[in-house]
PDB file of C-alpha atoms and ligand atoms in Angstrom:
ATOM      1  CA  MET A   1      38.782 -60.406   3.487  1.00 43.00           C
ATOM      2  CA  ALA A   2      37.835 -56.991   4.759  1.00 46.00           C
ATOM      3  CA  THR A   3      36.292 -57.175   8.129  1.00 47.00           C
ATOM      4  CA  TRP A   4      33.648 -54.614   8.867  1.00 49.00           C
ATOM      5  CA  SER A   5      32.328 -54.889  12.336  1.00 50.00           C
ATOM      6  CA  LYS A   6      28.604 -54.832  12.763  1.00 50.00           C
ATOM      7  CA  ALA A   7      29.016 -51.783  14.926  1.00 48.00           C
ATOM      8  CA  SER A   8      30.824 -49.706  12.293  1.00 50.00           C
ATOM      9  CA  LEU A   9      28.291 -50.697   9.579  1.00 46.00           C
ATOM     10  CA  THR A  10      25.458 -49.675  11.844  1.00 48.00           C
ATOM     11  CA  GLY A  11      27.313 -46.482  12.659  1.00 48.00           C
ATOM     12  CA  ALA A  12      27.716 -45.688   8.923  1.00 49.00           C
ATOM     13  CA  ALA A  13      24.054 -46.407   8.228  1.00 48.00           C
ATOM     14  CA  VAL A  14      22.949 -44.188  11.082  1.00 44.00           C
ATOM     15  CA  PHE A  15      25.266 -41.446   9.814  1.00 44.00           C
ATOM     16  CA  LEU A  16      23.851 -41.687   6.256  1.00 44.00           C
ATOM     17  CA  LEU A  17      20.304 -41.737   7.549  1.00 44.00           C
ATOM     18  CA  SER A  18      20.871 -38.689   9.669  1.00 44.00           C
ATOM     19  CA  LEU A  19      22.440 -36.874   6.691  1.00 43.00           C
ATOM     20  CA  SER A  20      19.445 -37.556   4.459  1.00 44.00           C
ATOM     21  CA  ALA A  21      17.037 -36.681   7.243  1.00 42.00           C
ATOM     22  CA  ALA A  22      18.856 -33.370   7.659  1.00 42.00           C
ATOM     23  CA  SER A  23      18.764 -32.575   3.940  1.00 43.00           C
ATOM     24  CA  VAL A  24      15.079 -33.491   3.650  1.00 43.00           C
ATOM     25  CA  ALA A  25      14.275 -31.248   6.571  1.00 44.00           C
ATOM     26  CA  HIS A  26      16.228 -28.415   4.938  1.00 50.00           C
ATOM     27  CA  GLY A  27      14.660 -28.923   1.477  1.00 54.00           C
ATOM     28  CA  ARG A  28      11.127 -29.010   2.818  1.00 60.00           C
ATOM     29  CA  ARG A  29      11.369 -25.903   4.944  1.00 64.00           C
ATOM     30  CA  SER A  30       8.018 -24.201   4.571  1.00 73.00           C
ATOM     31  CA  TYR A  31       6.882 -20.647   5.003  1.00 80.00           C
ATOM     32  CA  GLY A  32       3.551 -19.592   6.421  1.00 88.00           C
ATOM     33  CA  GLU A  33       1.908 -16.249   5.903  1.00 93.00           C
ATOM     34  CA  PRO A  34       4.023 -13.325   4.663  1.00 95.00           C
ATOM     35  CA  CYS A  35       5.378 -11.142   7.468  1.00 95.00           C
ATOM     36  CA  LYS A  36       4.769  -8.063   5.300  1.00 95.00           C
ATOM     37  CA  LYS A  37       2.725  -7.328   2.185  1.00 97.00           C
ATOM     38  CA  MET A  38       2.785  -4.256  -0.049  1.00 97.00           C
ATOM     39  CA  LYS A  39       1.144  -3.269  -3.297  1.00 98.00           C
ATOM     40  CA  LEU A  40       2.932  -0.688  -5.436  1.00 98.00           C
ATOM     41  CA  TYR A  41       2.693   0.553  -9.014  1.00 98.00           C
ATOM     42  CA  PHE A  42       5.812   0.967 -11.122  1.00 97.00           C
ATOM     43  CA  HIS A  43       5.675   3.660 -13.836  1.00 97.00           C
ATOM     44  CA  ASP A  44       8.182   3.496 -16.687  1.00 97.00           C
ATOM     45  CA  ILE A  45       8.187   6.338 -19.240  1.00 96.00           C
ATOM     46  CA  ILE A  46      10.668   5.569 -21.967  1.00 94.00           C
ATOM     47  CA  TYR A  47      12.655   8.494 -23.349  1.00 93.00           C
ATOM     48  CA  ASP A  48      13.394   7.076 -26.746  1.00 83.00           C
ATOM     49  CA  TYR A  49       9.850   7.330 -28.056  1.00 82.00           C
ATOM     50  CA  SER A  50       8.908  10.845 -26.945  1.00 85.00           C
ATOM     51  CA  ASN A  51      12.309  12.521 -26.550  1.00 88.00           C
ATOM     52  CA  SER A  52      10.853  14.387 -23.597  1.00 90.00           C
ATOM     53  CA  THR A  53      13.541  15.032 -21.013  1.00 88.00           C
ATOM     54  CA  SER A  54      11.013  16.250 -18.446  1.00 89.00           C
ATOM     55  CA  ASN A  55       8.568  13.397 -18.865  1.00 91.00           C
ATOM     56  CA  SER A  56      10.877  10.387 -19.150  1.00 95.00           C
ATOM     57  CA  THR A  57      12.129   8.114 -16.402  1.00 97.00           C
ATOM     58  CA  SER A  58      14.031   5.490 -18.384  1.00 97.00           C
ATOM     59  CA  ALA A  59      16.238   5.209 -21.432  1.00 95.00           C
ATOM     60  CA  ALA A  60      17.778   2.535 -23.600  1.00 93.00           C
ATOM     61  CA  VAL A  61      21.542   2.648 -23.128  1.00 94.00           C
ATOM     62  CA  THR A  62      22.555   0.256 -25.903  1.00 90.00           C
ATOM     63  CA  LYS A  63      22.568   0.540 -29.663  1.00 85.00           C
ATOM     64  CA  PRO A  64      20.907  -2.370 -31.435  1.00 80.00           C
ATOM     65  CA  THR A  65      23.438  -5.130 -32.066  1.00 80.00           C
ATOM     66  CA  ALA A  66      23.772  -6.960 -35.375  1.00 82.00           C
ATOM     67  CA  LEU A  67      22.053  -9.953 -33.801  1.00 82.00           C
ATOM     68  CA  SER A  68      19.247  -7.746 -32.596  1.00 82.00           C
ATOM     69  CA  THR A  69      18.568  -6.179 -35.988  1.00 81.00           C
ATOM     70  CA  THR A  70      18.821  -9.562 -37.699  1.00 81.00           C
ATOM     71  CA  VAL A  71      16.385 -11.374 -35.446  1.00 74.00           C
ATOM     72  CA  SER A  72      14.222  -8.555 -34.157  1.00 64.00           C
ATOM     73  CA  LYS A  73      12.438  -7.586 -37.341  1.00 62.00           C
ATOM     74  CA  SER A  74       9.214  -7.806 -35.422  1.00 64.00           C
ATOM     75  CA  GLY A  75      10.535  -5.474 -32.760  1.00 76.00           C
ATOM     76  CA  TYR A  76      11.554  -7.619 -29.822  1.00 83.00           C
ATOM     77  CA  PHE A  77      14.783  -5.616 -29.389  1.00 86.00           C
ATOM     78  CA  PHE A  78      16.920  -8.553 -28.273  1.00 88.00           C
ATOM     79  CA  GLY A  79      19.857  -7.272 -26.213  1.00 90.00           C
ATOM     80  CA  ARG A  80      18.485  -3.817 -25.469  1.00 91.00           C
ATOM     81  CA  VAL A  81      19.437  -2.582 -22.005  1.00 95.00           C
ATOM     82  CA  VAL A  82      17.203   0.013 -20.371  1.00 95.00           C
ATOM     83  CA  VAL A  83      18.231   1.951 -17.248  1.00 97.00           C
ATOM     84  CA  PHE A  84      15.483   3.430 -15.125  1.00 98.00           C
ATOM     85  CA  ASN A  85      14.848   5.601 -12.093  1.00 98.00           C
ATOM     86  CA  ASP A  86      11.098   5.229 -11.939  1.00 98.00           C
ATOM     87  CA  PRO A  87       8.465   6.574  -9.569  1.00 98.00           C
ATOM     88  CA  MET A  88       6.486   3.999  -7.613  1.00 98.00           C
ATOM     89  CA  THR A  89       3.101   4.866  -6.161  1.00 98.00           C
ATOM     90  CA  GLU A  90       0.425   3.279  -3.996  1.00 97.00           C
ATOM     91  CA  GLY A  91      -2.300   4.229  -6.481  1.00 97.00           C
ATOM     92  CA  LYS A  92      -2.355   3.929 -10.251  1.00 97.00           C
ATOM     93  CA  ALA A  93      -2.050   7.632 -11.076  1.00 97.00           C
ATOM     94  CA  LEU A  94       1.244   9.124 -12.158  1.00 96.00           C
ATOM     95  CA  PRO A  95       2.613  11.336  -9.365  1.00 95.00           C
ATOM     96  CA  PRO A  96       2.603  15.107  -9.973  1.00 94.00           C
ATOM     97  CA  GLU A  97       6.415  15.210  -9.727  1.00 93.00           C
ATOM     98  CA  LEU A  98       7.984  12.269 -11.545  1.00 94.00           C
ATOM     99  CA  GLU A  99      11.377  12.851  -9.917  1.00 92.00           C
ATOM    100  CA  GLU A 100      10.192  13.352  -6.346  1.00 92.00           C
ATOM    101  CA  THR A 101       8.415  10.370  -4.889  1.00 96.00           C
ATOM    102  CA  ALA A 102       8.858   8.656  -1.546  1.00 97.00           C
ATOM    103  CA  VAL A 103       9.324   5.290  -3.298  1.00 98.00           C
ATOM    104  CA  ARG A 104      11.473   4.752  -6.382  1.00 98.00           C
ATOM    105  CA  ALA A 105      12.580   1.834  -8.488  1.00 98.00           C
ATOM    106  CA  GLN A 106      16.195   2.180  -9.590  1.00 98.00           C
ATOM    107  CA  GLY A 107      17.864  -0.338 -11.843  1.00 98.00           C
ATOM    108  CA  LEU A 108      17.816  -1.908 -15.256  1.00 98.00           C
ATOM    109  CA  TYR A 109      16.141  -4.437 -17.457  1.00 96.00           C
ATOM    110  CA  PHE A 110      17.317  -6.028 -20.650  1.00 95.00           C
ATOM    111  CA  LEU A 111      15.284  -7.657 -23.382  1.00 92.00           C
ATOM    112  CA  ASP A 112      16.325 -11.255 -23.834  1.00 91.00           C
ATOM    113  CA  ARG A 113      13.982 -12.962 -26.267  1.00 89.00           C
ATOM    114  CA  LYS A 114      14.498 -13.216 -30.012  1.00 86.00           C
ATOM    115  CA  ASP A 115      10.966 -14.455 -30.737  1.00 85.00           C
ATOM    116  CA  ASP A 116       8.833 -12.558 -28.227  1.00 87.00           C
ATOM    117  CA  PHE A 117       9.015  -9.790 -25.675  1.00 87.00           C
ATOM    118  CA  GLY A 118      10.875 -10.946 -22.619  1.00 92.00           C
ATOM    119  CA  ALA A 119      13.000  -9.153 -20.088  1.00 95.00           C
ATOM    120  CA  TRP A 120      15.260  -9.723 -17.132  1.00 97.00           C
ATOM    121  CA  MET A 121      15.182  -7.143 -14.363  1.00 97.00           C
ATOM    122  CA  ALA A 122      17.421  -6.146 -11.464  1.00 98.00           C
ATOM    123  CA  PHE A 123      16.582  -3.143  -9.348  1.00 98.00           C
ATOM    124  CA  SER A 124      16.224  -1.636  -5.895  1.00 98.00           C
ATOM    125  CA  ILE A 125      13.055  -0.210  -4.486  1.00 98.00           C
ATOM    126  CA  VAL A 126      14.237   2.799  -2.514  1.00 98.00           C
ATOM    127  CA  PHE A 127      11.957   3.997   0.290  1.00 98.00           C
ATOM    128  CA  ASN A 128      12.519   7.511   1.552  1.00 97.00           C
ATOM    129  CA  SER A 129       9.665   8.715   3.709  1.00 94.00           C
ATOM    130  CA  THR A 130       9.081   9.306   7.384  1.00 93.00           C
ATOM    131  CA  ALA A 131       7.158   6.006   7.465  1.00 93.00           C
ATOM    132  CA  GLN A 132       9.793   3.880   5.734  1.00 94.00           C
ATOM    133  CA  GLN A 133      13.513   4.219   5.067  1.00 96.00           C
ATOM    134  CA  GLY A 134      15.507   1.557   3.309  1.00 97.00           C
ATOM    135  CA  THR A 135      15.734  -0.573   0.218  1.00 98.00           C
ATOM    136  CA  LEU A 136      14.574  -3.871  -1.203  1.00 98.00           C
ATOM    137  CA  SER A 137      16.591  -5.595  -3.942  1.00 98.00           C
ATOM    138  CA  LEU A 138      14.658  -7.487  -6.595  1.00 98.00           C
ATOM    139  CA  MET A 139      15.754  -9.546  -9.574  1.00 98.00           C
ATOM    140  CA  GLY A 140      14.482 -12.137 -11.983  1.00 98.00           C
ATOM    141  CA  ALA A 141      13.098 -13.115 -15.353  1.00 97.00           C
ATOM    142  CA  ASP A 142      10.129 -11.123 -16.640  1.00 95.00           C
ATOM    143  CA  PRO A 143       8.593 -13.177 -19.447  1.00 93.00           C
ATOM    144  CA  ASN A 144       5.700 -12.022 -21.611  1.00 91.00           C
ATOM    145  CA  VAL A 145       2.947 -13.617 -19.525  1.00 93.00           C
ATOM    146  CA  GLU A 146       0.168 -12.064 -17.513  1.00 94.00           C
ATOM    147  CA  THR A 147       1.680 -12.554 -14.074  1.00 96.00           C
ATOM    148  CA  LYS A 148       5.169 -13.536 -13.032  1.00 96.00           C
ATOM    149  CA  ASP A 149       7.116 -13.750  -9.821  1.00 98.00           C
ATOM    150  CA  ILE A 150      10.531 -12.263  -9.255  1.00 98.00           C
ATOM    151  CA  SER A 151      12.675 -12.678  -6.171  1.00 98.00           C
ATOM    152  CA  VAL A 152      13.142 -10.198  -3.387  1.00 98.00           C
ATOM    153  CA  VAL A 153      16.728 -11.118  -2.566  1.00 98.00           C
ATOM    154  CA  GLY A 154      17.504  -8.740   0.259  1.00 97.00           C
ATOM    155  CA  GLY A 155      16.937  -5.446   1.957  1.00 97.00           C
ATOM    156  CA  THR A 156      18.388  -2.680   4.079  1.00 97.00           C
ATOM    157  CA  GLY A 157      17.137  -0.189   6.667  1.00 96.00           C
ATOM    158  CA  ASP A 158      13.526  -0.892   7.641  1.00 96.00           C
ATOM    159  CA  PHE A 159      13.766  -3.935   5.315  1.00 96.00           C
ATOM    160  CA  PHE A 160      16.999  -5.272   6.828  1.00 96.00           C
ATOM    161  CA  MET A 161      17.713  -8.778   5.468  1.00 95.00           C
ATOM    162  CA  ALA A 162      14.218  -9.118   3.979  1.00 96.00           C
ATOM    163  CA  ARG A 163      13.434 -11.874   1.491  1.00 96.00           C
ATOM    164  CA  GLY A 164      10.328 -12.753  -0.453  1.00 97.00           C
ATOM    165  CA  VAL A 165       8.580 -12.687  -3.784  1.00 98.00           C
ATOM    166  CA  ALA A 166       7.101  -9.910  -5.923  1.00 98.00           C
ATOM    167  CA  THR A 167       4.284 -10.760  -8.314  1.00 98.00           C
ATOM    168  CA  LEU A 168       4.268  -8.490 -11.369  1.00 98.00           C
ATOM    169  CA  ARG A 169       1.251  -7.782 -13.565  1.00 97.00           C
ATOM    170  CA  GLY A 170       1.145  -5.507 -16.587  1.00 95.00           C
ATOM    171  CA  ASP A 171      -1.459  -2.907 -15.612  1.00 96.00           C
ATOM    172  CA  ALA A 172      -1.322  -0.421 -18.486  1.00 96.00           C
ATOM    173  CA  VAL A 173       0.689   0.174 -21.622  1.00 93.00           C
ATOM    174  CA  GLU A 174       0.876   3.061 -24.099  1.00 92.00           C
ATOM    175  CA  GLY A 175       2.690   1.647 -27.080  1.00 85.00           C
ATOM    176  CA  LEU A 176       6.428   1.616 -26.494  1.00 81.00           C
ATOM    177  CA  LYS A 177       6.310   4.869 -24.525  1.00 91.00           C
ATOM    178  CA  TYR A 178       4.851   4.023 -21.136  1.00 94.00           C
ATOM    179  CA  PHE A 179       3.984   0.995 -19.079  1.00 95.00           C
ATOM    180  CA  ARG A 180       2.718   0.485 -15.576  1.00 97.00           C
ATOM    181  CA  LEU A 181       3.275  -2.666 -13.569  1.00 97.00           C
ATOM    182  CA  GLN A 182       1.408  -3.705 -10.470  1.00 98.00           C
ATOM    183  CA  MET A 183       3.783  -5.230  -7.926  1.00 98.00           C
ATOM    184  CA  ASP A 184       2.419  -7.301  -5.077  1.00 98.00           C
ATOM    185  CA  ILE A 185       5.314  -7.815  -2.720  1.00 98.00           C
ATOM    186  CA  SER A 186       5.168 -10.512  -0.065  1.00 97.00           C
ATOM    187  CA  LEU A 187       8.049 -10.724   2.360  1.00 96.00           C
ATOM    188  CA  TYR A 188       8.549 -14.049   4.123  1.00 95.00           C
ATOM    189  CA  GLU A 189      11.546 -12.961   6.137  1.00 95.00           C
ATOM    190  CA  CYS A 190      11.426  -9.722   8.097  1.00 93.00           C
ATOM    191  CA  TYR A 191      13.898  -8.718  10.762  1.00 89.00           C
ATOM    192  CA  ASP A 192      12.566  -5.316  11.769  1.00 67.00           C
ATOM    193  CA  ALA A 193      13.248  -4.580  15.393  1.00 50.00           C
TER     194      ALA A 193
HETATM  195  C1  LIG B 201      13.172  11.245 -31.140  1.00 82.77           C
HETATM  196  O1  LIG B 201      14.472  11.506 -31.676  1.00 82.77           O
HETATM  197  C2  LIG B 201      14.889  10.595 -32.665  1.00 82.77           C
HETATM  198  C3  LIG B 201      16.307  10.955 -33.098  1.00 82.77           C
HETATM  199  O2  LIG B 201      16.996  11.611 -32.104  1.00 82.77           O
HETATM  200  C4  LIG B 201      13.942  10.644 -33.859  1.00 82.77           C
HETATM  201  O3  LIG B 201      14.320   9.661 -34.790  1.00 82.77           O
HETATM  202  C5  LIG B 201      12.522  10.364 -33.377  1.00 82.77           C
HETATM  203  O4  LIG B 201      11.609  10.502 -34.448  1.00 82.77           O
HETATM  204  C6  LIG B 201      12.126  11.300 -32.251  1.00 82.77           C
HETATM  205  N1  LIG B 201      10.817  10.932 -31.766  1.00 82.77           N
HETATM  206  C7  LIG B 201       9.831  11.801 -31.575  1.00 82.77           C
HETATM  207  C8  LIG B 201       8.524  11.238 -31.077  1.00 82.77           C
HETATM  208  O5  LIG B 201       9.955  12.985 -31.801  1.00 82.77           O
HETATM  209  C1  LIG B 202      14.910  11.750   1.052  1.00 82.77           C
HETATM  210  O1  LIG B 202      13.896  12.689   1.291  1.00 82.77           O
HETATM  211  C2  LIG B 202      14.389  13.904   1.839  1.00 82.77           C
HETATM  212  C3  LIG B 202      13.196  14.760   2.209  1.00 82.77           C
HETATM  213  O2  LIG B 202      12.274  14.827   1.157  1.00 82.77           O
HETATM  214  C4  LIG B 202      15.321  14.566   0.817  1.00 82.77           C
HETATM  215  O3  LIG B 202      15.835  15.771   1.359  1.00 82.77           O
HETATM  216  C5  LIG B 202      16.455  13.608   0.495  1.00 82.77           C
HETATM  217  O4  LIG B 202      17.260  14.161  -0.517  1.00 82.77           O
HETATM  218  C6  LIG B 202      15.926  12.281   0.035  1.00 82.77           C
HETATM  219  N1  LIG B 202      17.017  11.327  -0.108  1.00 82.77           N
HETATM  220  C7  LIG B 202      17.194  10.619  -1.213  1.00 82.77           C
HETATM  221  C8  LIG B 202      18.347   9.674  -1.201  1.00 82.77           C
HETATM  222  O5  LIG B 202      16.452  10.718  -2.176  1.00 82.77           O
HETATM  223  C1  LIG B 203       3.955  11.844 -19.471  1.00 82.77           C
HETATM  224  O1  LIG B 203       3.879  10.537 -20.052  1.00 82.77           O
HETATM  225  C2  LIG B 203       2.766   9.776 -19.627  1.00 82.77           C
HETATM  226  C3  LIG B 203       2.922   8.406 -20.239  1.00 82.77           C
HETATM  227  O2  LIG B 203       3.014   8.456 -21.621  1.00 82.77           O
HETATM  228  C4  LIG B 203       1.473  10.446 -20.038  1.00 82.77           C
HETATM  229  O3  LIG B 203       0.374   9.692 -19.578  1.00 82.77           O
HETATM  230  C5  LIG B 203       1.440  11.848 -19.423  1.00 82.77           C
HETATM  231  O4  LIG B 203       0.301  12.527 -19.886  1.00 82.77           O
HETATM  232  C6  LIG B 203       2.690  12.628 -19.786  1.00 82.77           C
HETATM  233  N1  LIG B 203       2.686  13.876 -19.059  1.00 82.77           N
HETATM  234  C7  LIG B 203       3.024  15.019 -19.630  1.00 82.77           C
HETATM  235  C8  LIG B 203       2.999  16.220 -18.737  1.00 82.77           C
HETATM  236  O5  LIG B 203       3.350  15.105 -20.804  1.00 82.77           O
END
């Protein structure tokens, strides 16, 4: 018969308890107020519907696949990948120079729903002004709902090691040619010196 001493059983129980206490503490870590908040507008002018080289900031880089043309009769463009280098502004107006703004969004999105509009985005917000230098990296699912959150997964420069959440809202749309998103960015980790 195996002999477990009372002491070793108690030791094991204490060890297990301390493990679960540690994991509960980790899982319930809570964040208070954001350490930084920003509101920016993202302007995307899609080349493929105007063919204007001077007034376009994004372009589809894929040809429709067989799956896309089979299932996307209603125009959901499943599988389409769009690359963008978009101006971002503090106000809603388009900037006078689309290519020269202090804040830009550089990255891609792809459309990933067969039965609705839906996208997945990954991009950097690049800040290049005297006030702010650096980048934030954002990624996440962008479903066809009024507001959605995507993750701020990291940052560089003035946003060194930042993390948080960006809430996206469709703010304007001109057919398939232009859309504007409002981005409310809340950082919960900031390490600026
Ligand atoms: C843009 O060009 C494509 C072919 O290159 C053409 O099919 C389309 O009609 C053009 N769109 C406009 C708005 O001129
Ligand atoms: C940042 O802005 C400066 C001054 O406007 C410009 O000379 C430089 O090319 C910009 N850098 C990038 C990476 O856009
Ligand atoms: C560029 O495109 C945007 C969005 O469609 C439009 O509002 C704006 O008037 C255009 N600007 C020029 C100069 O064509």
